[in-house]
Coordinates of N, CA and C in Angstrom, one line a residue:
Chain A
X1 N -16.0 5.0 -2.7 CA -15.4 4.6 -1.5 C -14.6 5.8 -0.9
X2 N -14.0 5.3 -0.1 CA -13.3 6.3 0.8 C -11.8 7.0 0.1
X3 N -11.9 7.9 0.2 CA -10.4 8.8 -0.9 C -9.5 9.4 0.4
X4 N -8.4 9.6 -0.2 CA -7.2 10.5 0.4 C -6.4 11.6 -0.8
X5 N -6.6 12.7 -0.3 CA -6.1 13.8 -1.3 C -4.5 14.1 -0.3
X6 N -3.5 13.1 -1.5 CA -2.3 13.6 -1.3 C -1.6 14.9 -1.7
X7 N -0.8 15.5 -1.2 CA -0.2 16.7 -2.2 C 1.2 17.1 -1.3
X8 N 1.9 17.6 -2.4 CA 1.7 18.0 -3.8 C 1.9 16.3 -4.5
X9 N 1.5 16.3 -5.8 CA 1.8 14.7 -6.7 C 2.6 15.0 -7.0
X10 N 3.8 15.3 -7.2 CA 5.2 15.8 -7.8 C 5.9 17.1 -6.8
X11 N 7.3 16.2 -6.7 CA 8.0 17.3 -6.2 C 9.5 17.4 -6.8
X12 N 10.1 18.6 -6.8 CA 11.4 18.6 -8.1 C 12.3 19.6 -6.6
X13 N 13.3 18.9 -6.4 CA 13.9 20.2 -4.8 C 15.6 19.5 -5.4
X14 N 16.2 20.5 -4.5 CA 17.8 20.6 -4.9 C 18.0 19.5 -3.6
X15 N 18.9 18.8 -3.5 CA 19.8 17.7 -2.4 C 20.1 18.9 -1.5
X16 N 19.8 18.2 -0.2 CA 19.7 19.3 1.4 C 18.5 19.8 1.9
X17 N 17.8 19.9 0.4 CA 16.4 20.6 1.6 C 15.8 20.0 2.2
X18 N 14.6 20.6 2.6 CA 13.4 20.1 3.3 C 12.3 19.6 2.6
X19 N 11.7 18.3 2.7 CA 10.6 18.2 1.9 C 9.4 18.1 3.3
X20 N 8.3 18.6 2.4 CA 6.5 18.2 3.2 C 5.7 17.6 2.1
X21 N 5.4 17.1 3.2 CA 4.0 16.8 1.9 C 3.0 16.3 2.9
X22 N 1.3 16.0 2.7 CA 0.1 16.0 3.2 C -0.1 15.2 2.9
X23 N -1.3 14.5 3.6 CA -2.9 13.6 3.5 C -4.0 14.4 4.0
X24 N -4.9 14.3 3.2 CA -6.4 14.6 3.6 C -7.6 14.1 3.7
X25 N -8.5 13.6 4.7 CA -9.5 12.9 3.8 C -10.7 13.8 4.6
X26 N -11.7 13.5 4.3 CA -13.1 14.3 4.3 C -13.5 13.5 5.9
X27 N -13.4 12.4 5.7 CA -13.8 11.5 7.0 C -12.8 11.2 8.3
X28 N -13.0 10.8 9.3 CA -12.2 10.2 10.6 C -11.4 9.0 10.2
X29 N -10.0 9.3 10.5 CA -9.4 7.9 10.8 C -8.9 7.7 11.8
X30 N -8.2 6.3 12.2 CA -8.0 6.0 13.6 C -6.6 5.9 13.4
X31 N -5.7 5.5 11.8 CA -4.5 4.9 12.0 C -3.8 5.7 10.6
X32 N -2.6 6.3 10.9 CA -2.1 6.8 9.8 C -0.9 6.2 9.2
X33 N -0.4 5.7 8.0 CA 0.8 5.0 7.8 C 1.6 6.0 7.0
X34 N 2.7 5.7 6.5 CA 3.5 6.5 5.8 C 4.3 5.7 4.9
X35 N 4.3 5.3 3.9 CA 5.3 4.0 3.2 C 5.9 5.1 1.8
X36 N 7.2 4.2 1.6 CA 7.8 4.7 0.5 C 8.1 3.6 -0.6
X37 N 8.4 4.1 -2.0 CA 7.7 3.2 -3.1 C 9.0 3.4 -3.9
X38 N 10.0 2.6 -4.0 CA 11.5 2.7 -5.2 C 11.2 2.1 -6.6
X39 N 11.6 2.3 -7.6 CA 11.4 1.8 -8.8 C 11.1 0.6 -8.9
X40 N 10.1 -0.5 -9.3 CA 10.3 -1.9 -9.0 C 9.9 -2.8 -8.1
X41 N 9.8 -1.9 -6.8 CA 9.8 -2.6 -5.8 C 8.5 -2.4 -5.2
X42 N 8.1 -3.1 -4.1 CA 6.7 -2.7 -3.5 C 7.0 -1.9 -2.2
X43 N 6.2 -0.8 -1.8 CA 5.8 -0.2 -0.9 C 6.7 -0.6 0.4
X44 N 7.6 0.0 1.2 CA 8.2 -0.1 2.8 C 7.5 0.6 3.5
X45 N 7.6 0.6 4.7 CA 7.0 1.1 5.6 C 7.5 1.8 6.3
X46 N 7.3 3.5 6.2 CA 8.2 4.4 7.2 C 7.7 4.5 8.6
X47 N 6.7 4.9 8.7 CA 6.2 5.4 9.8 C 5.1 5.0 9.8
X48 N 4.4 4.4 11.4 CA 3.2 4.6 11.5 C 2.6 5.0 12.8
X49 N 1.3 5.5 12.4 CA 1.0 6.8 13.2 C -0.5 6.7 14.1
X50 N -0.9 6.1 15.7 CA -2.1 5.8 15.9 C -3.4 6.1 16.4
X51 N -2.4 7.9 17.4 CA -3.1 8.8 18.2 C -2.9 10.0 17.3
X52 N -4.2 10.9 17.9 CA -4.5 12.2 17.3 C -3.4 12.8 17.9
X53 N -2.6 13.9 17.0 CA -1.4 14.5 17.6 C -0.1 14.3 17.8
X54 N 0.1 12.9 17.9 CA 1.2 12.0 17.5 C 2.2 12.5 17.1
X55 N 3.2 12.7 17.0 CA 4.2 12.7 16.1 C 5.9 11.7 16.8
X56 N 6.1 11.6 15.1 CA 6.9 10.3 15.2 C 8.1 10.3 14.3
X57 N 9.4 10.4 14.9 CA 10.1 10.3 13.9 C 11.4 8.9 13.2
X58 N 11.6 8.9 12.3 CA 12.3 7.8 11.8 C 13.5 8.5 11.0
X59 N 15.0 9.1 12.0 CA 16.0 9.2 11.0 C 15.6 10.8 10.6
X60 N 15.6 10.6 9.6 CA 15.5 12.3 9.2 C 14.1 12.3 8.7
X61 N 13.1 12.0 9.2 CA 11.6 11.4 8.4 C 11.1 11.5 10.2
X62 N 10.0 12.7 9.7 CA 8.8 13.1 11.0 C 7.6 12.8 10.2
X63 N 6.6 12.3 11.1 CA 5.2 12.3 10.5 C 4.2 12.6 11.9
X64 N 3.3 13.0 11.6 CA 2.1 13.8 12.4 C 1.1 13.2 12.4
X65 N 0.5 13.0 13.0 CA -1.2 12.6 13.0 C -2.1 13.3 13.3
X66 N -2.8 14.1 12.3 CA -3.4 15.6 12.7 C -4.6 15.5 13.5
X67 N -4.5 16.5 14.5 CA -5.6 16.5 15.7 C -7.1 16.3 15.0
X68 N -7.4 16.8 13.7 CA -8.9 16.5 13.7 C -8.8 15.3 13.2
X69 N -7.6 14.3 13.2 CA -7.8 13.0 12.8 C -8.1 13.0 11.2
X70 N -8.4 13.9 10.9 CA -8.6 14.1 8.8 C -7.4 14.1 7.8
X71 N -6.1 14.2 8.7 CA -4.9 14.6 7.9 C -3.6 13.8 8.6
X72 N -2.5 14.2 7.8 CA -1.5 13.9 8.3 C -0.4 14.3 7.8
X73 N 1.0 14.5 8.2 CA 2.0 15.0 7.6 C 3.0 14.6 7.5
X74 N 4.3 14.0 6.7 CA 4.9 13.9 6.4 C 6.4 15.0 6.0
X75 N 7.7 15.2 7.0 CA 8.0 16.1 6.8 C 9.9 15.3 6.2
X76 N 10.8 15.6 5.1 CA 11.9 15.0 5.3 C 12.7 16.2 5.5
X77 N 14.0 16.1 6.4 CA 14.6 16.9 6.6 C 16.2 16.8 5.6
X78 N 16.8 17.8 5.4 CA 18.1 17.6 4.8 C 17.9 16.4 3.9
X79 N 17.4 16.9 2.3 CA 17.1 15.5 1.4 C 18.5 15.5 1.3
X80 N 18.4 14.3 0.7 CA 19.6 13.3 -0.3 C 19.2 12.5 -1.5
X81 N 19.9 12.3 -2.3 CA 19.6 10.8 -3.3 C 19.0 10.2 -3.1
X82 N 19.1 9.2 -1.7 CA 18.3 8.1 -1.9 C 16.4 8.2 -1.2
X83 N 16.3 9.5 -1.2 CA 15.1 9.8 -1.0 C 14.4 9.8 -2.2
X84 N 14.8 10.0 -3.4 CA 14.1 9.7 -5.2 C 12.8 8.6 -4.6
X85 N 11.7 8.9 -5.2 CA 11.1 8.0 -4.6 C 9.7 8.2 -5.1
X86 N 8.6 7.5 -4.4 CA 7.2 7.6 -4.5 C 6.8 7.5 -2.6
X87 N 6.3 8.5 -2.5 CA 5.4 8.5 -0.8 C 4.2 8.3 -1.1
X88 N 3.6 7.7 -0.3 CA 2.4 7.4 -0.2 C 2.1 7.5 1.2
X89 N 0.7 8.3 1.5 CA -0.1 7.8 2.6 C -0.9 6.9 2.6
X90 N -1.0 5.9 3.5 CA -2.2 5.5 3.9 C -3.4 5.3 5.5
X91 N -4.7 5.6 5.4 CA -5.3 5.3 6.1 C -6.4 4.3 6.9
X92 N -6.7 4.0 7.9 CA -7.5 3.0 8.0 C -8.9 3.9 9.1
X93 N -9.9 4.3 8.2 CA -10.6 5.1 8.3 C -11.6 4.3 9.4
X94 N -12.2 5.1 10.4 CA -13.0 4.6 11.8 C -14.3 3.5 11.4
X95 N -14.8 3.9 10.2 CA -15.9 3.0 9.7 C -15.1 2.0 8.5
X96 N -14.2 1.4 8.6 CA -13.9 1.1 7.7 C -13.2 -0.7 7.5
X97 N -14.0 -1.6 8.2 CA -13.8 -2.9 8.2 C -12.1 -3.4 7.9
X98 N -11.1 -2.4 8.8 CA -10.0 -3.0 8.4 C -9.7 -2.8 6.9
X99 N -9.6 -2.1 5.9 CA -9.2 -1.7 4.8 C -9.0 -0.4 4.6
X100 N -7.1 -0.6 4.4 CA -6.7 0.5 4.4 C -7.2 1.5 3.0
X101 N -6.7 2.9 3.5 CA -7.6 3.6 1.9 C -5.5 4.4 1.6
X102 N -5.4 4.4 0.3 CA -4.0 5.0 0.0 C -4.3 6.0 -1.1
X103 N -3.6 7.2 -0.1 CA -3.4 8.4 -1.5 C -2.7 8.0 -2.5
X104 N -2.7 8.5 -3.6 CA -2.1 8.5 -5.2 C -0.6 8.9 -4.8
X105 N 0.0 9.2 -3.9 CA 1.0 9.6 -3.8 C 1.9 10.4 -4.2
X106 N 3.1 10.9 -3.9 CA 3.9 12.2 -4.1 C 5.3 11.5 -4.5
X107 N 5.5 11.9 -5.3 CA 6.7 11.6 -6.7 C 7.7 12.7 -6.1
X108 N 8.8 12.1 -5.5 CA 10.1 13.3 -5.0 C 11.2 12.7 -6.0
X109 N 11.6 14.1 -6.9 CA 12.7 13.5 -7.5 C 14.0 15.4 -6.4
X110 N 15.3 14.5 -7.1 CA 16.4 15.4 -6.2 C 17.2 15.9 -7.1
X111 N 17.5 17.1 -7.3 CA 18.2 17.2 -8.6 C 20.1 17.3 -7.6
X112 N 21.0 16.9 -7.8 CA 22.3 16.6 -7.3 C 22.9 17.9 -6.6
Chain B
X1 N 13.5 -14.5 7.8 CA 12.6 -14.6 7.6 C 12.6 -13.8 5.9
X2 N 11.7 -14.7 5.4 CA 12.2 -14.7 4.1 C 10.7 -12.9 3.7
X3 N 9.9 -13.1 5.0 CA 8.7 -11.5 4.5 C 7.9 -12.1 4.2
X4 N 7.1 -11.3 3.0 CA 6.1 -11.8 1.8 C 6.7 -12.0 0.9
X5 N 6.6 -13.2 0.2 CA 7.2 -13.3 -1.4 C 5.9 -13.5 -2.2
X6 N 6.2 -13.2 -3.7 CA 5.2 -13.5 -4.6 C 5.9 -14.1 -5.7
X7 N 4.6 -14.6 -6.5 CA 5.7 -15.3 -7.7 C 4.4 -15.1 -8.7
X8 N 4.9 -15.5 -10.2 CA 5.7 -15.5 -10.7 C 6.3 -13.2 -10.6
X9 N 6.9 -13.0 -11.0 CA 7.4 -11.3 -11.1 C 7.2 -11.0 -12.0
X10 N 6.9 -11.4 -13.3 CA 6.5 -10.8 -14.5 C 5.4 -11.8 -15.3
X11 N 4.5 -11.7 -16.0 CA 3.4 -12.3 -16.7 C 2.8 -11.9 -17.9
X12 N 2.8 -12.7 -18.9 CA 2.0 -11.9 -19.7 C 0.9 -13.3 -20.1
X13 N -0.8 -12.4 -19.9 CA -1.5 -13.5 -20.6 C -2.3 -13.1 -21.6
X14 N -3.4 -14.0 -22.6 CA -3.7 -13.6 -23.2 C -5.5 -13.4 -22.7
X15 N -6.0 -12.6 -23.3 CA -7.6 -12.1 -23.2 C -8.5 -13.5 -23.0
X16 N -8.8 -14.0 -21.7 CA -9.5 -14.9 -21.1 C -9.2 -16.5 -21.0
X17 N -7.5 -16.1 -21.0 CA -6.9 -16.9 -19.7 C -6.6 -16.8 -18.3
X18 N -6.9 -18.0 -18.1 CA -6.6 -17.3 -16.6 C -5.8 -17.9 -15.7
X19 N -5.5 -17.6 -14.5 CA -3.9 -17.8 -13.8 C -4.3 -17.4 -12.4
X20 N -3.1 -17.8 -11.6 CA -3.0 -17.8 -10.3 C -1.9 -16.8 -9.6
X21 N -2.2 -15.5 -9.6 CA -1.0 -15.0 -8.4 C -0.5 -15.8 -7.3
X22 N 0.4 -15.8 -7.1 CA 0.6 -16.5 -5.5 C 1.3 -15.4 -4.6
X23 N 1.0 -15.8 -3.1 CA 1.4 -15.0 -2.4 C 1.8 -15.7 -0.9
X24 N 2.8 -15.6 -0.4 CA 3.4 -16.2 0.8 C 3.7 -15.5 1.8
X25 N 3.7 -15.9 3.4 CA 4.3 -14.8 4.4 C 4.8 -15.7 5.5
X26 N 5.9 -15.8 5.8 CA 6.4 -16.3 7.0 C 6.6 -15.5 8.1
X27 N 5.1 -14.8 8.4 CA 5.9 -14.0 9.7 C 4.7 -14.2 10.7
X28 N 3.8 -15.2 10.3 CA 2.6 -15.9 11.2 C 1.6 -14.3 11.2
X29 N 1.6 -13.7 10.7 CA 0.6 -12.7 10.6 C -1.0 -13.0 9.8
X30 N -2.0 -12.8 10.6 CA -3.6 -13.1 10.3 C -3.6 -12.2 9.2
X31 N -3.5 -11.1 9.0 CA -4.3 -10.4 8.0 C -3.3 -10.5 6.5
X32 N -4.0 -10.6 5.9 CA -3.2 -10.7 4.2 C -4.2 -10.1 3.1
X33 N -3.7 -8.9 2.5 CA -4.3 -8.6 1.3 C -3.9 -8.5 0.4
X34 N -5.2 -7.9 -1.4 CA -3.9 -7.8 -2.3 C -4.6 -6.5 -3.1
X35 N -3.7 -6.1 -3.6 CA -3.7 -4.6 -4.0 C -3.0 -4.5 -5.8
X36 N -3.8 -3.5 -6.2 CA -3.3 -3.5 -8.2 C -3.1 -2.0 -7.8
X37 N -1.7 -1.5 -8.3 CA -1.2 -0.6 -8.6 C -1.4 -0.1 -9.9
X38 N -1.8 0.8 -10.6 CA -2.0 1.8 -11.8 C -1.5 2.8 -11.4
X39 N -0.5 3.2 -13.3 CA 0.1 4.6 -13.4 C -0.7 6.1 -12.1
X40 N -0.1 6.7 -12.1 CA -0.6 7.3 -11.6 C -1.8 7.8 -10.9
X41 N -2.0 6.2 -9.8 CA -2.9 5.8 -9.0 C -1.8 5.1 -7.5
X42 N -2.9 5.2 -6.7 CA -2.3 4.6 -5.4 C -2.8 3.6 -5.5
X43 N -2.4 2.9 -3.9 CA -2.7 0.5 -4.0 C -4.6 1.2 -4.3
X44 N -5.5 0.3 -4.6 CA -6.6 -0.1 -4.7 C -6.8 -1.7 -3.9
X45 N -7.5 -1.6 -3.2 CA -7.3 -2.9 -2.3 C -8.5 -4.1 -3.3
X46 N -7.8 -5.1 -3.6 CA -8.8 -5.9 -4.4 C -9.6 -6.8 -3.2
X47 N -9.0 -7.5 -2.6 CA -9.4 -8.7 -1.6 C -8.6 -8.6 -0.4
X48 N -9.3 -8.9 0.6 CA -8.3 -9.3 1.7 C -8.7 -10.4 2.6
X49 N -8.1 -11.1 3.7 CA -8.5 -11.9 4.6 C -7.7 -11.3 5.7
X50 N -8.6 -11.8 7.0 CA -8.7 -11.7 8.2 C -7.6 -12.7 9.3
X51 N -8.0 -14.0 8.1 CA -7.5 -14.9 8.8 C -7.7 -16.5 8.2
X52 N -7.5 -17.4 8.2 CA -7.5 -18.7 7.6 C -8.8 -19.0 7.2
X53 N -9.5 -19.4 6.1 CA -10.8 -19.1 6.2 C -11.9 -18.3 5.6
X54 N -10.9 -17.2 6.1 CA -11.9 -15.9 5.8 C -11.7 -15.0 5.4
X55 N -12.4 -14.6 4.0 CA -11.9 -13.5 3.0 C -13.2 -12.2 3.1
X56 N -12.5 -11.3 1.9 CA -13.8 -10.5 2.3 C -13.2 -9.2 1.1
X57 N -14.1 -8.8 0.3 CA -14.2 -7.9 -0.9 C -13.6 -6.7 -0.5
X58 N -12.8 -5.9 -1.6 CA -12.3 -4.9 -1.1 C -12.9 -4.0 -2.1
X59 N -12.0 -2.8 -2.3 CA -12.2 -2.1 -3.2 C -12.8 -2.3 -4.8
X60 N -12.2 -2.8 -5.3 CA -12.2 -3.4 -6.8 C -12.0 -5.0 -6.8
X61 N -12.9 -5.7 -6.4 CA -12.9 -7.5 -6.4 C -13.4 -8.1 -8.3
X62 N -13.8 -7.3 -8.9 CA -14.5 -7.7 -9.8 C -13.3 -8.1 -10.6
X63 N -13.8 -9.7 -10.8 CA -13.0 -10.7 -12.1 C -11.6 -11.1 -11.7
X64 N -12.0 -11.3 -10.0 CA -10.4 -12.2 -9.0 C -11.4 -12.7 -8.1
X65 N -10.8 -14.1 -7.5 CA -11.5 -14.3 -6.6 C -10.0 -14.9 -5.4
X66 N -10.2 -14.9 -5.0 CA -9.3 -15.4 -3.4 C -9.7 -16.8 -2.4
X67 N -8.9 -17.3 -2.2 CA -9.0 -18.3 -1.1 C -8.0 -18.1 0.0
X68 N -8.3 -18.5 1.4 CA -7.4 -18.6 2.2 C -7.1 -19.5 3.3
X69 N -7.0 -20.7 2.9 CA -7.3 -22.5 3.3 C -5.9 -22.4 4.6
X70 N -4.8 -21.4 4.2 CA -3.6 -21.9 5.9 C -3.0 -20.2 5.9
X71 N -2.8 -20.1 6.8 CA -2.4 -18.7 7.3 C -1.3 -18.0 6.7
X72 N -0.2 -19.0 5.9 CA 0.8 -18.8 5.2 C 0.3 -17.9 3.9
X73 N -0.4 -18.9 3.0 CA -0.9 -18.3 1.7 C -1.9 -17.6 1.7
X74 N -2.0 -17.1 0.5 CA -3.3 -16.2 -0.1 C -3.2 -15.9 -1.4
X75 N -2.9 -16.9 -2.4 CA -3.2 -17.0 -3.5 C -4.4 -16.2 -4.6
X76 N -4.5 -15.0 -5.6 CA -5.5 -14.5 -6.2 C -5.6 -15.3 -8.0
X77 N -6.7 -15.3 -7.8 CA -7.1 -16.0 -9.1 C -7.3 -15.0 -10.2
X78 N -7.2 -15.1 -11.3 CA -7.7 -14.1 -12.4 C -8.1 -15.2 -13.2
X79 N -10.1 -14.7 -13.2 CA -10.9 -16.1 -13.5 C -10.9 -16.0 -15.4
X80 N -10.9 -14.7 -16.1 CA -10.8 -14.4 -17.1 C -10.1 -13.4 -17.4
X81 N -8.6 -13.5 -17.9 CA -8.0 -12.2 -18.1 C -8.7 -11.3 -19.1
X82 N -8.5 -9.9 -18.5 CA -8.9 -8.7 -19.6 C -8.0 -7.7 -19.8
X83 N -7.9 -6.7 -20.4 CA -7.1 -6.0 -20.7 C -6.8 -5.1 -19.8
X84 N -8.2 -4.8 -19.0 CA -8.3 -3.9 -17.9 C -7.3 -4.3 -17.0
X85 N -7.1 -5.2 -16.6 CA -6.3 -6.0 -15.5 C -5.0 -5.9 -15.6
X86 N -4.5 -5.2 -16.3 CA -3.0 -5.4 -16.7 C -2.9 -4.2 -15.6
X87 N -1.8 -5.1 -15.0 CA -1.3 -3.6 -13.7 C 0.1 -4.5 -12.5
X88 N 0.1 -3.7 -11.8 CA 1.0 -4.3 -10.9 C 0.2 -5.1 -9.8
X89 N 0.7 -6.3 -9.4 CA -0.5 -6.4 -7.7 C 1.0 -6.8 -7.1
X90 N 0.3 -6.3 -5.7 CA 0.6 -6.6 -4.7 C 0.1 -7.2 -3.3
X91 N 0.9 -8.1 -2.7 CA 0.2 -8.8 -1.7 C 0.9 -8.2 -0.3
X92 N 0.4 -7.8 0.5 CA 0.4 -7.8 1.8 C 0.4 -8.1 3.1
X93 N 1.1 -8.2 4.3 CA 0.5 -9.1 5.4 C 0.6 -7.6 6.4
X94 N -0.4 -8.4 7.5 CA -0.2 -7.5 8.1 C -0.7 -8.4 10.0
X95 N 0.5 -8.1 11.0 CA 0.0 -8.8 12.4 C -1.5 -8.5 12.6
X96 N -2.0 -7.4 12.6 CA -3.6 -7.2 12.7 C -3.9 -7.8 14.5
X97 N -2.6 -7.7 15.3 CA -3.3 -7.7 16.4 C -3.0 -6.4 17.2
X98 N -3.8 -6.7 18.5 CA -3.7 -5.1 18.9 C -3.6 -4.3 18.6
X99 N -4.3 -4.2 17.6 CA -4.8 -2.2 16.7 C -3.6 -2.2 15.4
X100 N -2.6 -3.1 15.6 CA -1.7 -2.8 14.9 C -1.7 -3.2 13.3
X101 N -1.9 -2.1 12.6 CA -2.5 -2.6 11.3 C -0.9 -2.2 10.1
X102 N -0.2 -2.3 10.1 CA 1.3 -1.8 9.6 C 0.9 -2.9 8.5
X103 N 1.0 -3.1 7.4 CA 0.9 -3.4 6.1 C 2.1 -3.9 5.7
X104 N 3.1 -5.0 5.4 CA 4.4 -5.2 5.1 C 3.9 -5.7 3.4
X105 N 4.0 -5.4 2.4 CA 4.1 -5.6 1.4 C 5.4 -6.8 0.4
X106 N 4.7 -7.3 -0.1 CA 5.9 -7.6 -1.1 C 6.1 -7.0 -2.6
X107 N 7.1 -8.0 -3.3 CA 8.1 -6.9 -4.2 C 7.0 -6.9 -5.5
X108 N 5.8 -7.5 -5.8 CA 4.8 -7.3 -6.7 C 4.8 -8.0 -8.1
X109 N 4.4 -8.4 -8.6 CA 4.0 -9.0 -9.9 C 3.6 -8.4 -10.9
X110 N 4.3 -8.1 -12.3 CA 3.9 -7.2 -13.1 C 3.1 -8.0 -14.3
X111 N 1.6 -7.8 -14.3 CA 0.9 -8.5 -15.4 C 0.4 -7.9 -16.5
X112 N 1.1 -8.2 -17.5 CA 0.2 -7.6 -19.0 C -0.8 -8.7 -19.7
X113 N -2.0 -8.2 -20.0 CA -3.3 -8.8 -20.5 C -3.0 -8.3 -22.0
X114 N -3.0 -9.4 -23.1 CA -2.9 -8.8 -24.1 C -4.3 -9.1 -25.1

């Protein structure tokens, strides 16, 4: 079926920086999400994203909808603590009966 | 608005029993799915529906089946537990009108197959 190559799957950064991280997929999509994943809990929803080009921000959280429609970006600015977390992309690819497809996701830990 | 809830939050069964996830949404939204989380894997979509009615296979359907009789629920079955199945699920809703496909999740159900 249809894949998304997240990256990086682990991220280790000092409190203040900047984080990025990506989606890729081989095929066209029409709709980009962005959800965050806390110990326990299931998946929230940061952003979502539904023209090529797009960009959208939420707080200190930008995301992108890349023009060839294959990718997308995810950028946090000035981390903190309560960004510890699991990101996940997900997509809803052009041929794809309404089912979304989700990267493996990116593991941000903050060291203090 | 109480979201998606699910129940029970924790489970353990044994090798070919079988049991009922449940899953709830009070936010009158058509689309509802459900999704098994593995270590170091993203959601896998098992089943989803459209709308009251009407379901339809997703990714990994094999050894769950679904019903979706009122708009509220979407209850998953596990017709024979296996070991394989041990994982997190999660259910879904989503408005699914006008393009808008935003995914609200709930807090997930952790099942061990022993």
């Amino acid at each position: 079926g249809q894949q998304l190559n997240q990256s990086p799957q682990s991220m280790f950064i000092q409190e203040g920086e900047d984080v990025s991280m990506n989606c890729t997929s081989s095929s066209i999509f029409n709709t980009w999400l962005w959800y965050k994943q806390d110990p326990g809990e299931g998946p929230v929803l940061l952003i979502a994203l539904y023209k090529a080009g797009e960009l959208t921000s939420n707080g200190r959280l930008t995301a992108q909808f890349g023009i060839t429609r294959k990718d997308s970006f995810l950028n946090i600015s000035a981390s903190i603590p309560s960004d510890v977390g699991i990101y996940f992309c997900a997509g809803l690819p052009i041929q794809g009966a309404q089912k979304l497809v989700f990267g493996q996701g990116t593991r941000l830990t903050i060291n203090p | 608005n109480a979201g998606v809830t699910q129940t029970p939050k924790f489970q353990v069964l044994k090798t070919g029993q079988s049991m009922t996830l449940q899953c709830a949404q009070d936010m009158n939204h058509e689309y509802m799915s459900w999704y098994r989380q593995d270590p170091g894997m993203g959601l896998r979509l098992i089943h989803y529906s459209v709308g009251a009615g009407i379901t339809d296979q997703g990714e990994v359907p094999n050894g769950y089946n679904v019903s979706r009789s009122t708009t509220e629920d979407f209850p998953l079955r596990l017709l024979s537990a296996a070991p394989s199945q041990t994982s997190v699920y999660f259910c879904a809703s989503s408005p699914d009108g006008g393009g808008r496909y935003e995914q609200y999740f709930g807090p997930g159900t952790r099942l061990t197959v022993t």
